[in-house]
Tab-separated table of C-alpha atoms in Angstrom:
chain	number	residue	atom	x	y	z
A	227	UNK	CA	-0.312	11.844	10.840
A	228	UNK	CA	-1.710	15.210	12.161
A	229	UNK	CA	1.339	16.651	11.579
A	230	UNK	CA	1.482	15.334	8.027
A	231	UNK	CA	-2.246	16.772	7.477
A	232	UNK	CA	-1.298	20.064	8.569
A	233	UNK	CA	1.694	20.174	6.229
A	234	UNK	CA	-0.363	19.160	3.533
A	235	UNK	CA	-2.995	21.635	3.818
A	236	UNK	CA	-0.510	24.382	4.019
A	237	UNK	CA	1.046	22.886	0.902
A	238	UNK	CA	-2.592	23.016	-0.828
A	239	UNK	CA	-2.561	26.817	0.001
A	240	UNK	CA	0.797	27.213	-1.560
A	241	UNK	CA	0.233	25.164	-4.506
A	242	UNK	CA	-3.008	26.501	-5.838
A	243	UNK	CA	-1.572	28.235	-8.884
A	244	UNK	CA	0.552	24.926	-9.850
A	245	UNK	CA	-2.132	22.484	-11.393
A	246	UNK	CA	0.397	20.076	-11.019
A	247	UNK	CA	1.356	20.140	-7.948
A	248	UNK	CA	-1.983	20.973	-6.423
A	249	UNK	CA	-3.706	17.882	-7.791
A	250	UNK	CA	-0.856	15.544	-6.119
A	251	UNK	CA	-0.915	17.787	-2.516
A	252	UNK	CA	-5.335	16.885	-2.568
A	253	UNK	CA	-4.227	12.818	-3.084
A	254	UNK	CA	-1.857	13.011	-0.570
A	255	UNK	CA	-3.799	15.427	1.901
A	256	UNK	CA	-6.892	12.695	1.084
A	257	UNK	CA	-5.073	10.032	1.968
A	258	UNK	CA	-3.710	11.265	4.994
A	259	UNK	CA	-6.929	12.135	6.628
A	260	UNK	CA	-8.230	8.608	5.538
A	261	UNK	CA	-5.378	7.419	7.529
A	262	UNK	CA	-5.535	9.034	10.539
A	263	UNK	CA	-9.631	9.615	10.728
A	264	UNK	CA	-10.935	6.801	8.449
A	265	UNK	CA	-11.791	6.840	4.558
A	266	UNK	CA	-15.574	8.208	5.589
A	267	UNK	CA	-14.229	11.031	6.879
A	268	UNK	CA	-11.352	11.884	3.894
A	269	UNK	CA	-14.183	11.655	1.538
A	270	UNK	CA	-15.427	15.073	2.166
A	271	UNK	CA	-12.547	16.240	0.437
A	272	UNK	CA	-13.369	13.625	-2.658
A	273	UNK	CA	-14.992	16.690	-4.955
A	274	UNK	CA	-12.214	18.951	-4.087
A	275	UNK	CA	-9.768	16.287	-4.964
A	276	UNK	CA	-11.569	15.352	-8.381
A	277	UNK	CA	-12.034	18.788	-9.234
A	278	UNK	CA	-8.152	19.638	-8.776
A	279	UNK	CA	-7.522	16.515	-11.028
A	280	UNK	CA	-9.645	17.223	-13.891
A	281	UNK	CA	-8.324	20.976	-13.957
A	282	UNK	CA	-4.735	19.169	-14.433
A	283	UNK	CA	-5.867	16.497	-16.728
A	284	UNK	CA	-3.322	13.678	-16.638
A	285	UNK	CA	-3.845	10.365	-16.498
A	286	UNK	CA	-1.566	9.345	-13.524
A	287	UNK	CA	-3.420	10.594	-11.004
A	288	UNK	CA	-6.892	9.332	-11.969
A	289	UNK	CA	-4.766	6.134	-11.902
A	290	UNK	CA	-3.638	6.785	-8.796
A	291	UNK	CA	-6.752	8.047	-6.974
A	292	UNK	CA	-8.651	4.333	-7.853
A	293	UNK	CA	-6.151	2.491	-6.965
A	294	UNK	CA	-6.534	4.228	-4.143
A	295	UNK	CA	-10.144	3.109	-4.043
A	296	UNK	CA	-9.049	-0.311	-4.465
A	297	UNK	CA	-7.365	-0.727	-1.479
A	298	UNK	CA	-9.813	0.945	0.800
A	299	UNK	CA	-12.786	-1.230	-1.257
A	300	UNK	CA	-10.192	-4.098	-0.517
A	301	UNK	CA	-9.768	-3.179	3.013
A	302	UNK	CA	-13.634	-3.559	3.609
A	303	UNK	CA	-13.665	-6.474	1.999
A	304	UNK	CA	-15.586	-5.327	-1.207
A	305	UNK	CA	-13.956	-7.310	-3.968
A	306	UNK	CA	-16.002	-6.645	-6.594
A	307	UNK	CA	-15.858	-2.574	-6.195
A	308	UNK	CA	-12.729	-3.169	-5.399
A	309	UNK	CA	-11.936	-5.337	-8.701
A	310	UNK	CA	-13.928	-2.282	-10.538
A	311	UNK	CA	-11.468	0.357	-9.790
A	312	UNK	CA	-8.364	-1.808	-10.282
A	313	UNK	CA	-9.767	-2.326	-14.017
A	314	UNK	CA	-9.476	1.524	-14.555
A	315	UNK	CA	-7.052	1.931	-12.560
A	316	UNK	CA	-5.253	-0.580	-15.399
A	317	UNK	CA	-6.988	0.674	-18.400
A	318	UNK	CA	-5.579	4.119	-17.886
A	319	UNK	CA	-1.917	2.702	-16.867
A	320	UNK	CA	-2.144	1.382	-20.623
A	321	UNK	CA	-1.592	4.852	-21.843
A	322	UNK	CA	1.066	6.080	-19.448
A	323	UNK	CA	4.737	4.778	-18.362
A	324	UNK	CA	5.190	4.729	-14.669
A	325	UNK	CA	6.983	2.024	-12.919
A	326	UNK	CA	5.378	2.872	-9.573
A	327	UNK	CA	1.634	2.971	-10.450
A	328	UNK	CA	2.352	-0.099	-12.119
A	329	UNK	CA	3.963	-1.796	-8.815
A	330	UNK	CA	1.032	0.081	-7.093
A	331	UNK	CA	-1.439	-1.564	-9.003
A	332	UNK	CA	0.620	-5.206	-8.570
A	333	UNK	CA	0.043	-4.351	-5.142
A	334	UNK	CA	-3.709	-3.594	-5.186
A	335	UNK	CA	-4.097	-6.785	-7.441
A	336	UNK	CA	-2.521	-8.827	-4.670
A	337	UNK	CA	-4.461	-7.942	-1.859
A	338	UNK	CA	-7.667	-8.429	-4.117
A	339	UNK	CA	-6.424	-12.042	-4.959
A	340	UNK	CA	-5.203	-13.078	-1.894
A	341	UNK	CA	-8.422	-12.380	0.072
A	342	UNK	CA	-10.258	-13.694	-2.593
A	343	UNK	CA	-8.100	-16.848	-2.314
A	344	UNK	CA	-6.298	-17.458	-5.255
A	345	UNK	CA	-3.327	-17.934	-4.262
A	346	UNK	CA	-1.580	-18.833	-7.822
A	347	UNK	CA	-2.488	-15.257	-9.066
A	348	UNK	CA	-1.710	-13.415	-6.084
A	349	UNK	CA	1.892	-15.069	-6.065
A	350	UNK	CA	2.122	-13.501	-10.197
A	351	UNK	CA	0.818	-9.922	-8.797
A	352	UNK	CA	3.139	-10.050	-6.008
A	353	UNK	CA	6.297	-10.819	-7.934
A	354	UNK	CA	5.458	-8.097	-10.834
A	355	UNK	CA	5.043	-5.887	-7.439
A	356	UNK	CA	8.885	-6.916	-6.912
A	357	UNK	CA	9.854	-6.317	-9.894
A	358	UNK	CA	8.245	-2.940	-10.069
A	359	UNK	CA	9.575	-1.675	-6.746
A	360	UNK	CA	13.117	-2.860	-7.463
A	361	UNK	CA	12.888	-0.066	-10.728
A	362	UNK	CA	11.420	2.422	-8.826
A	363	UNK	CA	13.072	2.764	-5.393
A	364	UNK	CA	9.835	3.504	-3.737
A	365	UNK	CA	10.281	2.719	0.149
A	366	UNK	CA	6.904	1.786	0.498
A	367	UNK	CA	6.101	-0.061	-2.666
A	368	UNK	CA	9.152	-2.436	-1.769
A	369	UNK	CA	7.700	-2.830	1.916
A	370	UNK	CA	4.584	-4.203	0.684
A	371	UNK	CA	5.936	-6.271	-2.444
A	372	UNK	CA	8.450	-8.253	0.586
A	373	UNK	CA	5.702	-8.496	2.546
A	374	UNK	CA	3.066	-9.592	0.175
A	375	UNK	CA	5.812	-12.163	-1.393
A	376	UNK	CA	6.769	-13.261	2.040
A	377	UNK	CA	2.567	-14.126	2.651
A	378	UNK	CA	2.504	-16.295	-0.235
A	379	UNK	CA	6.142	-18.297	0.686
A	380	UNK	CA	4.287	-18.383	4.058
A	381	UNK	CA	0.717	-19.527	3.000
A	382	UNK	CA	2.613	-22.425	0.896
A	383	UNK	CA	4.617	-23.689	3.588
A	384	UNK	CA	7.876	-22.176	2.333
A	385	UNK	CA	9.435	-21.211	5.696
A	386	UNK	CA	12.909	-20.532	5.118
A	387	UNK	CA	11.904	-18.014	1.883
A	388	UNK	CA	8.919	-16.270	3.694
A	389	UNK	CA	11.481	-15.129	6.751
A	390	UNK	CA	13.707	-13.875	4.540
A	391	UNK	CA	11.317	-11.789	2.299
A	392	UNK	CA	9.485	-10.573	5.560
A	393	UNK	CA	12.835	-9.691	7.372
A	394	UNK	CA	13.465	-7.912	4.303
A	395	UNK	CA	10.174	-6.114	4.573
A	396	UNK	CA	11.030	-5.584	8.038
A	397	UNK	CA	13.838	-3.448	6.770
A	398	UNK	CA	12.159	-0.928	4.919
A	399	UNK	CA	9.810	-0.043	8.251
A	400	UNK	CA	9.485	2.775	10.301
A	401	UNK	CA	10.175	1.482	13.580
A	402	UNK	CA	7.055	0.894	15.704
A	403	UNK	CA	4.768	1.940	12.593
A	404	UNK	CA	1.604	-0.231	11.512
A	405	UNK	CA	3.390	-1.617	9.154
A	406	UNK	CA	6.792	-2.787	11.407
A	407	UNK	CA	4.061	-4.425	13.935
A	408	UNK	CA	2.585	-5.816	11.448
A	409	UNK	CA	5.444	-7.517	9.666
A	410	UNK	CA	6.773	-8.351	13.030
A	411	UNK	CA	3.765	-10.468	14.052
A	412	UNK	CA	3.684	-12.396	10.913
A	413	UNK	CA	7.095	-12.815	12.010
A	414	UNK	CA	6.286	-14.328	15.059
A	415	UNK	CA	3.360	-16.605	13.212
A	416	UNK	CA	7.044	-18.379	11.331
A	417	UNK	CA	8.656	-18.761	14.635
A	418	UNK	CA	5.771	-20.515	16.263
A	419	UNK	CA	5.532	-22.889	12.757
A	420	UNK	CA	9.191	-23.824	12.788
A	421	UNK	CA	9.138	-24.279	16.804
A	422	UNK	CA	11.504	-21.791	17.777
A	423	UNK	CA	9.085	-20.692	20.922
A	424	UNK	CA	12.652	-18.464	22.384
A	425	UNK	CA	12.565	-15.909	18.609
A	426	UNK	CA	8.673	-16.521	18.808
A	427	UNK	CA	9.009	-15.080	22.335
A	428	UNK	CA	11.436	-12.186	21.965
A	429	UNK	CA	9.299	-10.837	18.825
A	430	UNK	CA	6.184	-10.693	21.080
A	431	UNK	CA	8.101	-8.662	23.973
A	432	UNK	CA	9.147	-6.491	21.103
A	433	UNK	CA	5.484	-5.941	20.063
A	434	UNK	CA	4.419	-5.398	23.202
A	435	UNK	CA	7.127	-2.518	23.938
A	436	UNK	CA	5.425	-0.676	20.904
A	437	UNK	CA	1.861	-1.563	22.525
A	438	UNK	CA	3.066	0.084	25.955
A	439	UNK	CA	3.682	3.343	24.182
């Protein structure tokens, strides 16, 4: 992640005459820092960011920066802010055609309804985040609609179907990332349910070699 802020910030200073390109270098270089130092600390660069994206004046990366809010409003648990930004974040998708925005904001929708509890609509977010993520290709976007599909199958009591979407999640990690840990424990969580304590077992040992590191 350090490495990734540094490369972004030297991309900002190379970019600075491309409105284009500068305005997508401040999301990512925002995001980044919010990953590796908390979303408190990226917001210092939240002017900077907003400035860069007015001065460019397309749609798709207002879009992007509140869905962007959604998800850290949905990682604090804020529903209701984080509800508010997935409404713009959809009003302005209205006007534009892009496949991964729209899986993005599937995505964001998900983790609002899941958390809220209802599971019926967060099963309809998560397969429009399949469908969006088979169109685009995006690594990531596909990650997280497997995953997200593979918590419903799981929260139903569909087994069978939620190991195969999350081993297909699994496949589209970065070995030992947040996201392969994570995937692997819910993993685990199936093994335990269907009794298989030996799979259960090895997944653990797994985890914990990533732990050690």
């Amino acid at each position: 992640l350090a490495d990734a802020v540094g490369q972004y910030q030297a991309a900002a200073r190379l970019s600075a005459a491309d409105p284009e390109l500068f305005c997508w270098v401040q999301l990512r270089l925002m995001c980044s820092i919010a990953d590796m130092a908390g979303t408190q600390t990226a917001m210092a660069r939240l002017a900077t960011t907003r400035d860069s994206l007015v001065r460019f004046g397309d749609k798709r990366p207002f879009s992007a920066l509140h869905l962007w809010f959604a998800e850290c409003e949905t990682v604090r648990g804020r529903l209701d802010a984080a509800r508010h930004h997935l409404s713009i974040a959809e009003s302005l998708l209205t006007e534009i055609d892009d496949v991964w925005l729209r899986g993005y904001l599937a995505i964001n929708n998900f983790g609002v309804c899941y958390y809220a509890g209802d599971v019926s609509e967060a099963e309809k977010w998560a397969a429009v985040a399949l469908e969006c993520s088979a169109i685009s290709g995006h690594k990531g976007a596909r990650r997280a609609a497997y995953a997200n599909a593979g918590a419903i199958e799981f929260s139903l009591g569909h087994l069978e179907r939620a190991e195969k979407l999350l081993s297909l999640a699994l496949a589209e990690c970065e070995r030992g990332s947040t996201s392969h840990i994570a995937v692997l424990h819910s993993l685990a969580l199936i093994k335990l349910q269907r009794d298989d304590m030996v799979g259960c077992s090895d997944i653990v040992a797994l985890v914990d070699t990533f732990s050690d590191r």
